[in-house]
XYZ file of C-alpha atoms in Angstrom:
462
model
C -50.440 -113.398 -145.913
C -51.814 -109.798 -147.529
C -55.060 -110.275 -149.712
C -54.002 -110.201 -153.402
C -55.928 -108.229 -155.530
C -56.477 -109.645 -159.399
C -55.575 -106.608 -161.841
C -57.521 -107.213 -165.303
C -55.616 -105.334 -168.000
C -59.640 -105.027 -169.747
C -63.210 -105.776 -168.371
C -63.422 -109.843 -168.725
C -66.084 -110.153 -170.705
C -67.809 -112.892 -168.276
C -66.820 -115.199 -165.778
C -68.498 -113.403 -162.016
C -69.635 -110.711 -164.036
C -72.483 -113.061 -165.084
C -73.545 -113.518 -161.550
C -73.435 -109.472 -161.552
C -75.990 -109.220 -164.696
C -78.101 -111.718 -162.604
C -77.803 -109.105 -159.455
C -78.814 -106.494 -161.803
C -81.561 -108.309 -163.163
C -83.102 -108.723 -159.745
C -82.392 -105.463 -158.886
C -83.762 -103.834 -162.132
C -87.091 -105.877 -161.682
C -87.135 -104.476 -157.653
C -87.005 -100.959 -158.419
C -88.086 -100.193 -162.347
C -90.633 -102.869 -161.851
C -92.415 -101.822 -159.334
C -92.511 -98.088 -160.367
C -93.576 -99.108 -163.333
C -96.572 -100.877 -161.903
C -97.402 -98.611 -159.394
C -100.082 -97.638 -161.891
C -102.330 -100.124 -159.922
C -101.562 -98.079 -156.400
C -102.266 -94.924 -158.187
C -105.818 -95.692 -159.076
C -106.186 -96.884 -155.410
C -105.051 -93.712 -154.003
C -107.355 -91.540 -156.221
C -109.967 -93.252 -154.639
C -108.941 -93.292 -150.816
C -107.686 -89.779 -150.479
C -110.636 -88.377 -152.936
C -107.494 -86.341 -154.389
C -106.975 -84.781 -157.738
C -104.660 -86.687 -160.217
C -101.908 -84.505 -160.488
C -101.262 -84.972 -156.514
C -101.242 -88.605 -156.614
C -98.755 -88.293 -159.398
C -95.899 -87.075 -157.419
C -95.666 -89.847 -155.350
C -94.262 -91.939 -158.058
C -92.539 -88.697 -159.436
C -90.877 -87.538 -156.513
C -89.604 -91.681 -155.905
C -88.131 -91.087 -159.642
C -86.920 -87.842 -159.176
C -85.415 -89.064 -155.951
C -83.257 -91.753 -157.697
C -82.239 -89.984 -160.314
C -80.877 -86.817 -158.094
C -78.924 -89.187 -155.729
C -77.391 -90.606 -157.980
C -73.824 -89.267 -158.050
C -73.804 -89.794 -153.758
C -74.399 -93.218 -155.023
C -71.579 -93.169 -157.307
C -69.281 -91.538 -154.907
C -70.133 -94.056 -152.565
C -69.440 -96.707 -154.514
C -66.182 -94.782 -156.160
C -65.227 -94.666 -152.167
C -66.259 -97.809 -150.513
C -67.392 -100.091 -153.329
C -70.242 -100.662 -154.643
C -71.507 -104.027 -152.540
C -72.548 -102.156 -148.987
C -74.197 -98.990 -150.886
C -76.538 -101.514 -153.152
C -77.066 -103.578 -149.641
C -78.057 -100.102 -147.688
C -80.398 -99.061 -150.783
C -82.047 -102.426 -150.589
C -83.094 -102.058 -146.844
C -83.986 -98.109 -147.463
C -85.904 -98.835 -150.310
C -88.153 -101.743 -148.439
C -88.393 -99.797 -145.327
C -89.766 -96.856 -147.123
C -92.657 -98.779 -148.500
C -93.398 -100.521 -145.203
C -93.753 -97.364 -143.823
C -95.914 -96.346 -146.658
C -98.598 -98.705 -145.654
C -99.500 -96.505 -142.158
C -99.938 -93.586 -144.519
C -103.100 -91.489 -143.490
C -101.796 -88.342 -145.714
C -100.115 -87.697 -149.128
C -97.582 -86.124 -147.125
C -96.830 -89.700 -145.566
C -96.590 -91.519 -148.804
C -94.636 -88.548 -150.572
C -92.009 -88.992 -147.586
C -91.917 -92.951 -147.635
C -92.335 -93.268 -150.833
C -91.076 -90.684 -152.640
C -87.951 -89.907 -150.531
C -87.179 -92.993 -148.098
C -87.562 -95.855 -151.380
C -86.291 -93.197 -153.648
C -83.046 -92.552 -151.863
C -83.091 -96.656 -151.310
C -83.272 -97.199 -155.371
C -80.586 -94.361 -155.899
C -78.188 -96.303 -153.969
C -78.805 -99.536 -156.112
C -79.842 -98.856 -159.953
C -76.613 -96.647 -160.637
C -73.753 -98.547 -158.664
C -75.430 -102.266 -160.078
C -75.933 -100.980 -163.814
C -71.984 -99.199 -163.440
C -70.770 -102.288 -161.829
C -71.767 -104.493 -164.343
C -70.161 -102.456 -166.793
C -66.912 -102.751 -165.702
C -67.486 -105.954 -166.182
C -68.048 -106.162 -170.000
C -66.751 -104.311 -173.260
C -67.603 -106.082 -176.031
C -70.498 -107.824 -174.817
C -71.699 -104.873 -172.911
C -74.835 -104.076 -174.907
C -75.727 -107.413 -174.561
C -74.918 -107.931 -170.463
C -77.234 -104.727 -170.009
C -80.022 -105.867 -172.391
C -80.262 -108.610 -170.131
C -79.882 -107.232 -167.627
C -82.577 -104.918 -167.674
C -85.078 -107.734 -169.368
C -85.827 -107.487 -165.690
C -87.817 -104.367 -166.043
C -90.138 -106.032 -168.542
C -90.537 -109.383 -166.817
C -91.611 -107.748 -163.425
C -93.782 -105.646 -165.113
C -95.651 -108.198 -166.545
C -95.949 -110.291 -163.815
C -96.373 -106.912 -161.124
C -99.486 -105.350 -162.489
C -101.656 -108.192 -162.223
C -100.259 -109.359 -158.935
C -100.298 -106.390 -157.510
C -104.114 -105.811 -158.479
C -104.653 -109.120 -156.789
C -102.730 -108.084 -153.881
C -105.102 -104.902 -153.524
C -107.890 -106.920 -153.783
C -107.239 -109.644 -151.630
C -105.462 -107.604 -148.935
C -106.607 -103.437 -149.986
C -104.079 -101.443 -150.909
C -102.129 -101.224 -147.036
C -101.574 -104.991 -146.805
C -100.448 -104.821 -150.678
C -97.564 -102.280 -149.749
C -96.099 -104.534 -146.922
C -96.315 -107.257 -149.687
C -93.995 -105.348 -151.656
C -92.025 -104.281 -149.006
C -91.109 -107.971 -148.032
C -90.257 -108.508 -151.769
C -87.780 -105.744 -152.193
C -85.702 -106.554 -148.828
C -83.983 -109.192 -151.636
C -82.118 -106.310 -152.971
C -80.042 -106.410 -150.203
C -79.145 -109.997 -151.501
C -78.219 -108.864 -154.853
C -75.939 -106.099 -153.631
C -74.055 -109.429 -151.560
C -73.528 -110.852 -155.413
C -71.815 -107.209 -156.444
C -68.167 -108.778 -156.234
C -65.473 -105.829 -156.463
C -63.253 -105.473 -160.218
C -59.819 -104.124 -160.389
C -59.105 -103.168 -163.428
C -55.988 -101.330 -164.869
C -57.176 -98.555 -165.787
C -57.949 -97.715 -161.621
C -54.414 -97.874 -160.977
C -53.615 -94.657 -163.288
C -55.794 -92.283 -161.406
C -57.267 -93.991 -157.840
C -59.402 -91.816 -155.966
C -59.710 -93.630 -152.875
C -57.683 -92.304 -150.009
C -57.655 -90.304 -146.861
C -61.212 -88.748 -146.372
C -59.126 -85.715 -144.319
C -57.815 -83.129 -146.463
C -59.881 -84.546 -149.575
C -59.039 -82.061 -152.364
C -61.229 -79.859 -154.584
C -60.367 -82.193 -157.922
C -60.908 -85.585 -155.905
C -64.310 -84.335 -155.100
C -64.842 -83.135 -158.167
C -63.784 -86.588 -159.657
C -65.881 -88.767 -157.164
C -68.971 -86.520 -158.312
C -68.218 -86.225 -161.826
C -68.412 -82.303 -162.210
C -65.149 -82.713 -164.799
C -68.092 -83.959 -167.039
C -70.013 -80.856 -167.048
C -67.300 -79.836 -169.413
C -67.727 -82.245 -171.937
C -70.013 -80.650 -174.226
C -70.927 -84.202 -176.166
C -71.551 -85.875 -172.950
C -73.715 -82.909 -171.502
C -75.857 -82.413 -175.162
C -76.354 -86.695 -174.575
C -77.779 -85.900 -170.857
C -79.908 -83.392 -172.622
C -81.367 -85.228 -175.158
C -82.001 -88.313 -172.673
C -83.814 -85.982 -170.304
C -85.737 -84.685 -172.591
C -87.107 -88.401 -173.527
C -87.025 -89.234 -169.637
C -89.860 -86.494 -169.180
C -92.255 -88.215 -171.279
C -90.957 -91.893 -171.129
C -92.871 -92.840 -167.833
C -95.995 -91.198 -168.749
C -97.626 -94.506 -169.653
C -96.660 -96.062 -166.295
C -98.595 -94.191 -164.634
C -101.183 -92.979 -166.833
C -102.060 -95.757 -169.503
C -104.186 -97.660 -166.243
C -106.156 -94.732 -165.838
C -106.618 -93.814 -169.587
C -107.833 -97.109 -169.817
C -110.400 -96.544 -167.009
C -111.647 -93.625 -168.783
C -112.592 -95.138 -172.270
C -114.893 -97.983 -169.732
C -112.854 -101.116 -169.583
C -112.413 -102.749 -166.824
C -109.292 -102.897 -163.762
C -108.431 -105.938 -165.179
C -108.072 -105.327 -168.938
C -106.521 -102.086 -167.672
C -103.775 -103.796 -165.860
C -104.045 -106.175 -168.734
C -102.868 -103.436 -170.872
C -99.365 -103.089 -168.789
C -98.533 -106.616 -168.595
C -98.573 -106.647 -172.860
C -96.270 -103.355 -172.626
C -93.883 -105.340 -170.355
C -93.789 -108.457 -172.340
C -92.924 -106.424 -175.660
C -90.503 -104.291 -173.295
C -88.920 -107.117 -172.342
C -88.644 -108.605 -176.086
C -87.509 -105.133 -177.113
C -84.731 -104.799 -174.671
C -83.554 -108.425 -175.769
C -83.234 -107.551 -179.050
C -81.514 -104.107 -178.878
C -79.026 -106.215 -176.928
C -78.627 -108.594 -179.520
C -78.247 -105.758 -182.065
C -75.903 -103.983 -180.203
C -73.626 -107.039 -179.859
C -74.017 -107.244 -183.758
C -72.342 -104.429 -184.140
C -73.681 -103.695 -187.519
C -75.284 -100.218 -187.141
C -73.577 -97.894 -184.870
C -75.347 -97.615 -181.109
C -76.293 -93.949 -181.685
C -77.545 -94.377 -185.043
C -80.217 -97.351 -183.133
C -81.167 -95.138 -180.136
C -82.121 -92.697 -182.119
C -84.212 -95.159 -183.683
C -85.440 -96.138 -180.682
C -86.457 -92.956 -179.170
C -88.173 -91.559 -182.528
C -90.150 -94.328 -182.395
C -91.527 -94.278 -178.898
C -92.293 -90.669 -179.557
C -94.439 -91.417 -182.451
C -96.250 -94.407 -180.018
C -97.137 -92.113 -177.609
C -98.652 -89.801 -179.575
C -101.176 -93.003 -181.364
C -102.239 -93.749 -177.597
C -105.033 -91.241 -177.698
C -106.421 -92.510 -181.227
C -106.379 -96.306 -179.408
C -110.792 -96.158 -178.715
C -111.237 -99.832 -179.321
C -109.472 -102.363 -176.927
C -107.437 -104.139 -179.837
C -106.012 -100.809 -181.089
C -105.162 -99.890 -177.481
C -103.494 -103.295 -177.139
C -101.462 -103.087 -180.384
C -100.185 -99.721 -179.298
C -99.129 -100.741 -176.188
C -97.161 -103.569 -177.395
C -95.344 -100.970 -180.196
C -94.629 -98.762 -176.950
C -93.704 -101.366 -174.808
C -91.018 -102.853 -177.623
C -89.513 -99.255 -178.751
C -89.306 -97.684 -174.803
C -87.610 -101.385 -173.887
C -85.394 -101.032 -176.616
C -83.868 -97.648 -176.201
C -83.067 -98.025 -172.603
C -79.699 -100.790 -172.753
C -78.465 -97.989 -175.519
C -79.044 -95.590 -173.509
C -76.535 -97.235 -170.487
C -74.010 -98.794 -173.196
C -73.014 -96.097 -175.212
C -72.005 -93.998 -172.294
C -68.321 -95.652 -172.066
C -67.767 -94.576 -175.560
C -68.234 -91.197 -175.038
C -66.683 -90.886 -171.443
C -64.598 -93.929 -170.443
C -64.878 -96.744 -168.807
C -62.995 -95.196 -166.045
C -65.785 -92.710 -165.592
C -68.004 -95.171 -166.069
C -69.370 -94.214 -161.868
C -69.551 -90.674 -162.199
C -70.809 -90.319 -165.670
C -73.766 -92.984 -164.376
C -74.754 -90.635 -161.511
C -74.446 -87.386 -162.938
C -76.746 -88.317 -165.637
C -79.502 -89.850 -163.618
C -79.519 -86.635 -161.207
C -79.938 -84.329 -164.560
C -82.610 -86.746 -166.120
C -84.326 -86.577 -162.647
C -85.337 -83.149 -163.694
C -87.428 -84.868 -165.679
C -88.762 -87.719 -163.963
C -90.058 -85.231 -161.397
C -92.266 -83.155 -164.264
C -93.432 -85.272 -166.393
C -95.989 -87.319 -164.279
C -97.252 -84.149 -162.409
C -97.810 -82.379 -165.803
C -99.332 -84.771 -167.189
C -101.719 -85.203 -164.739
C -101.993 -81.257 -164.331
C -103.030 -81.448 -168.483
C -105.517 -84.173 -167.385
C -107.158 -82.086 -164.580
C -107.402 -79.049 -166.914
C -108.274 -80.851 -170.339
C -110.880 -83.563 -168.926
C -108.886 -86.836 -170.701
C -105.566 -88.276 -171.064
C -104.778 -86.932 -174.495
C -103.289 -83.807 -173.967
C -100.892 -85.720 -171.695
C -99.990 -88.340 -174.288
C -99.074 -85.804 -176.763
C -96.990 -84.049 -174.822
C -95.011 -86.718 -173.524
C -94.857 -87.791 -176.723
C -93.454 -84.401 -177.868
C -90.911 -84.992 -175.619
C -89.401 -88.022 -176.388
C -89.482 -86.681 -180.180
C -87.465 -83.498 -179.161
C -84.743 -85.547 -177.177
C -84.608 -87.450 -180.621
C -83.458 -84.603 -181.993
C -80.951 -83.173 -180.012
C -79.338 -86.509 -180.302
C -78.591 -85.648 -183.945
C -76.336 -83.053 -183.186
C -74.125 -85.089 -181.336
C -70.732 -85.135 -183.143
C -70.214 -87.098 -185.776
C -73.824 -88.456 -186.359
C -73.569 -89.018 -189.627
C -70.600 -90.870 -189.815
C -71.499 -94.622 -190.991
C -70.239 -97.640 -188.836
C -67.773 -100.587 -190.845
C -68.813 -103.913 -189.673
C -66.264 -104.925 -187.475
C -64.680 -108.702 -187.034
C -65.886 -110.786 -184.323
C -63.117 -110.938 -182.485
C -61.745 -107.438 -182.740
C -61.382 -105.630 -179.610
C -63.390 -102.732 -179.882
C -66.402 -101.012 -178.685
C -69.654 -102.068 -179.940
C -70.086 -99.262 -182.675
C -67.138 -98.063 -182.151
C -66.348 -96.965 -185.934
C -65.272 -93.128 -185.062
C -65.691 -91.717 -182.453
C -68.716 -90.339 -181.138
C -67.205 -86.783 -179.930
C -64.566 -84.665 -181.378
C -64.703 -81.974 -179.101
C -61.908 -81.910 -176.207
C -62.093 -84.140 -173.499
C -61.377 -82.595 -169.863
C -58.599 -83.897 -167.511
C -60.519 -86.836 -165.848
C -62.377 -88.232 -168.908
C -60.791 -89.972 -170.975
C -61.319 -89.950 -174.584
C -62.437 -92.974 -176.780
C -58.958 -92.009 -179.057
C -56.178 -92.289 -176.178
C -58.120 -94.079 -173.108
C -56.625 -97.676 -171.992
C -60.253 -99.241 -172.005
C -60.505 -98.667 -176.033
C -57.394 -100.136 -177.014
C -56.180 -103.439 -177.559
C -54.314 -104.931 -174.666
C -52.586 -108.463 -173.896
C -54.722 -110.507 -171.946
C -52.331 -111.419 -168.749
C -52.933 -110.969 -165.425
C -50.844 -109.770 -162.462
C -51.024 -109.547 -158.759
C -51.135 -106.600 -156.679
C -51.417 -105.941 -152.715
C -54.471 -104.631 -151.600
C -53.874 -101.350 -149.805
């Protein structure tokens, strides 16, 4: 008897796609978690390679860069063959990179493992598990990613001092393999990544016969319809912009510590508070998303004027309690912003382009992620301190706030919508005006944004 595949008329709100936030959580805590505390690693390799700061910094920024750029093969992976073997390949990728990464007697060595083997690895599992999970969800979406990426904060806390107790215990070598062994469970949580028909796939598929693949299928595996849409490409903008400065602290804050003449330990100290009021933050921008009172661009915008304006009070922070008070305000506002970030992108593409949109975004932001560390580092070397590169990451973020008020329709106030309306989370108007290209669907006339019965049918699996 032929495998029957479930069609959902709409994303079920639950059910497996619990087990998928749980994947993602994992899988958020595996990759964002350790970048995020690879501040530890970065003092370490100051010290053992007697380079200059701006060199070490594009280990971590060529990783980012990495899975950000490679994102839409990710997605047109995933679009092709599913999502569950590309998150299980970027799971082994990703751990054999750092392995490798422990022999390392150059910068070139880690820049390869590092920055390109685990950076292709975490391309092929943050875009297809965040995507995947959003098929999953539409009206609790916000709230799905916000806990889903609670990950990010959780690791964080619990990676910096580890991993400073790993380097001491077992140097900095023998602290990489450590990590290595931990990330091989990604390939677990890729296993969890359970496939989702839903109906909108059976209006336009784009799997079929790889010989003779067309011009507009591979345009619509990789998203380039998108480059089109002139609300979706002033969002990638804008969130590019903030991506430049928005790891600055992950890499920096350790060593801007260092320099005022605390300790590794109340350095380190520093990034565990950030990740506990990340993790609080993203919580509660989930909750406030699933609210549904204020509109979701209206609270990233929030969001990312506010981590601007932390960044820039990190160089006034002399005294250890003003440091720690604004690391916590950083932590909250940059944990906050980010399940906005991934939720509101089905409201101004589609759900159905939920893949491509994912991927082509992340490769664009990359272009950040690859200069902000490096610059910052490059300010450091020429200005003697860290603040030059706090300001100007904070700068950043601040100017990515403000191309996200000329998004369409910005001003436009949200009505507080039932509980049990079907409807996007801030879905009041919609958040572009401007026309939508063939391929993207448009929050007015797409099948995801519309009421439908909730019945299920049955349909072969070719």
């Amino acid at each position: 008897m032929p495998y029957q595949a479930v069609v959902h008329p709409e994303p079920p709100d639950g059910g497996w796609g619990w087990m998928v936030v749980l994947a993602a959580f994992i899988q958020s805590a595996l990759v964002f978690g350790v970048i995020r505390s690879f501040g530890v690693f970065f003092v370490e390799f100051v010290e053992y390679f007697d380079e200059l700061s701006r060199r070490i910094s594009w280990i971590t920024s060529i990783g980012i860069a990495v899975q950000q750029f490679v994102s839409p093969v990710s997605s047109a992976l995933s679009t092709r063959y599913g999502a569950r073997p590309v998150v299980m390949a970027g799971g082994f990728f990703s751990s054999l990179g750092l392995f490798l990464a422990s022999f390392a007697t150059s910068l070139a060595h880690l820049y390869l493992c590092i920055g390109l083997l685990s950076g292709f690895g975490w391309a092929l599992v943050f875009t297809p598990s965040m995507a995947s999970m959003a098929r999953y969800f539409k009206a609790r979406r916000t709230l799905a990613t916000g806990l889903a990426l609670t990950g990010v904060g959780l690791s964080s806390f619990a990676f910096s001092p580890l991993f400073q107790l790993l380097v001491d215990t077992y140097a900095w070598r023998g602290a990489l393999m450590i990590v290595a062994g931990m990330s091989f469970n990604l390939v677990v949580c890729g296993a969890l990544i359970r496939p989702l028909t839903l109906k909108e796939d059976l209006a336009g598929p784009t799997r079929g016969d790889s010989a003779g693949m067309s011009l507009k299928k591979l345009s619509s595996l990789f998203g380039l319809h998108l480059l089109s849409h002139w609300p979706f490409m002033r969002f990638v903008l804008a969130i590019t912009l903030v991506n430049t400065g928005y790891f600055i602290p992950y890499v920096h804050l350790v060593a801007r510590a260092r320099e005022l003449g605390f300790d590794e330990y109340k350095a380190a100290f520093l990034m565990s508070v950030a990740a506990m009021a990340d993790l609080c933050g993203r919580l509660f921008s989930g909750w406030l998303g699933n609210c549904r009172a204020f509109r979701l661009i209206h609270i990233l915008v929030t969001w990312t004027s506010l981590t601007g304006v932390s960044l820039v009070l990190i160089p006034f922070g002399h005294s250890y309690p003003l440091l720690v008070t604004i690391s916590l305000c950083y932590g909250f506002f940059s944990g906050a912003l980010t399940p906005v970030v991934f939720s509101i992108i089905p409201e101004i593409v589609g759900i159905k382009n939920i893949f491509s949109s994912m991927g082509l975004l992340q490769m664009i932001e990359s272009i950040g992620g690859l200069l902000g560390a490096p610059l910052s580092g490059f300010l450091r070397d020429v200005t003697g301190d860290y603040i030059a590169s706090f300001l100007t990451a904070g700068a950043f973020i601040l100017a990515g706030s403000l191309v996200l008020l000329t998004l369409p329709n910005f001003s436009s106030c949200a009505a507080r919508q039932e509980p049990d309306t079907v409807m996007e989370a801030g879905e009041c108007a919609p958040l572009g005006t401007a026309p939508v290209p063939v391929g993207a669907p448009s929050p007015h006339d797409s099948p995801p944004y519309e009421a439908v019965p909730k019945t299920e049918k049955m349909l072969p699996d070719s």
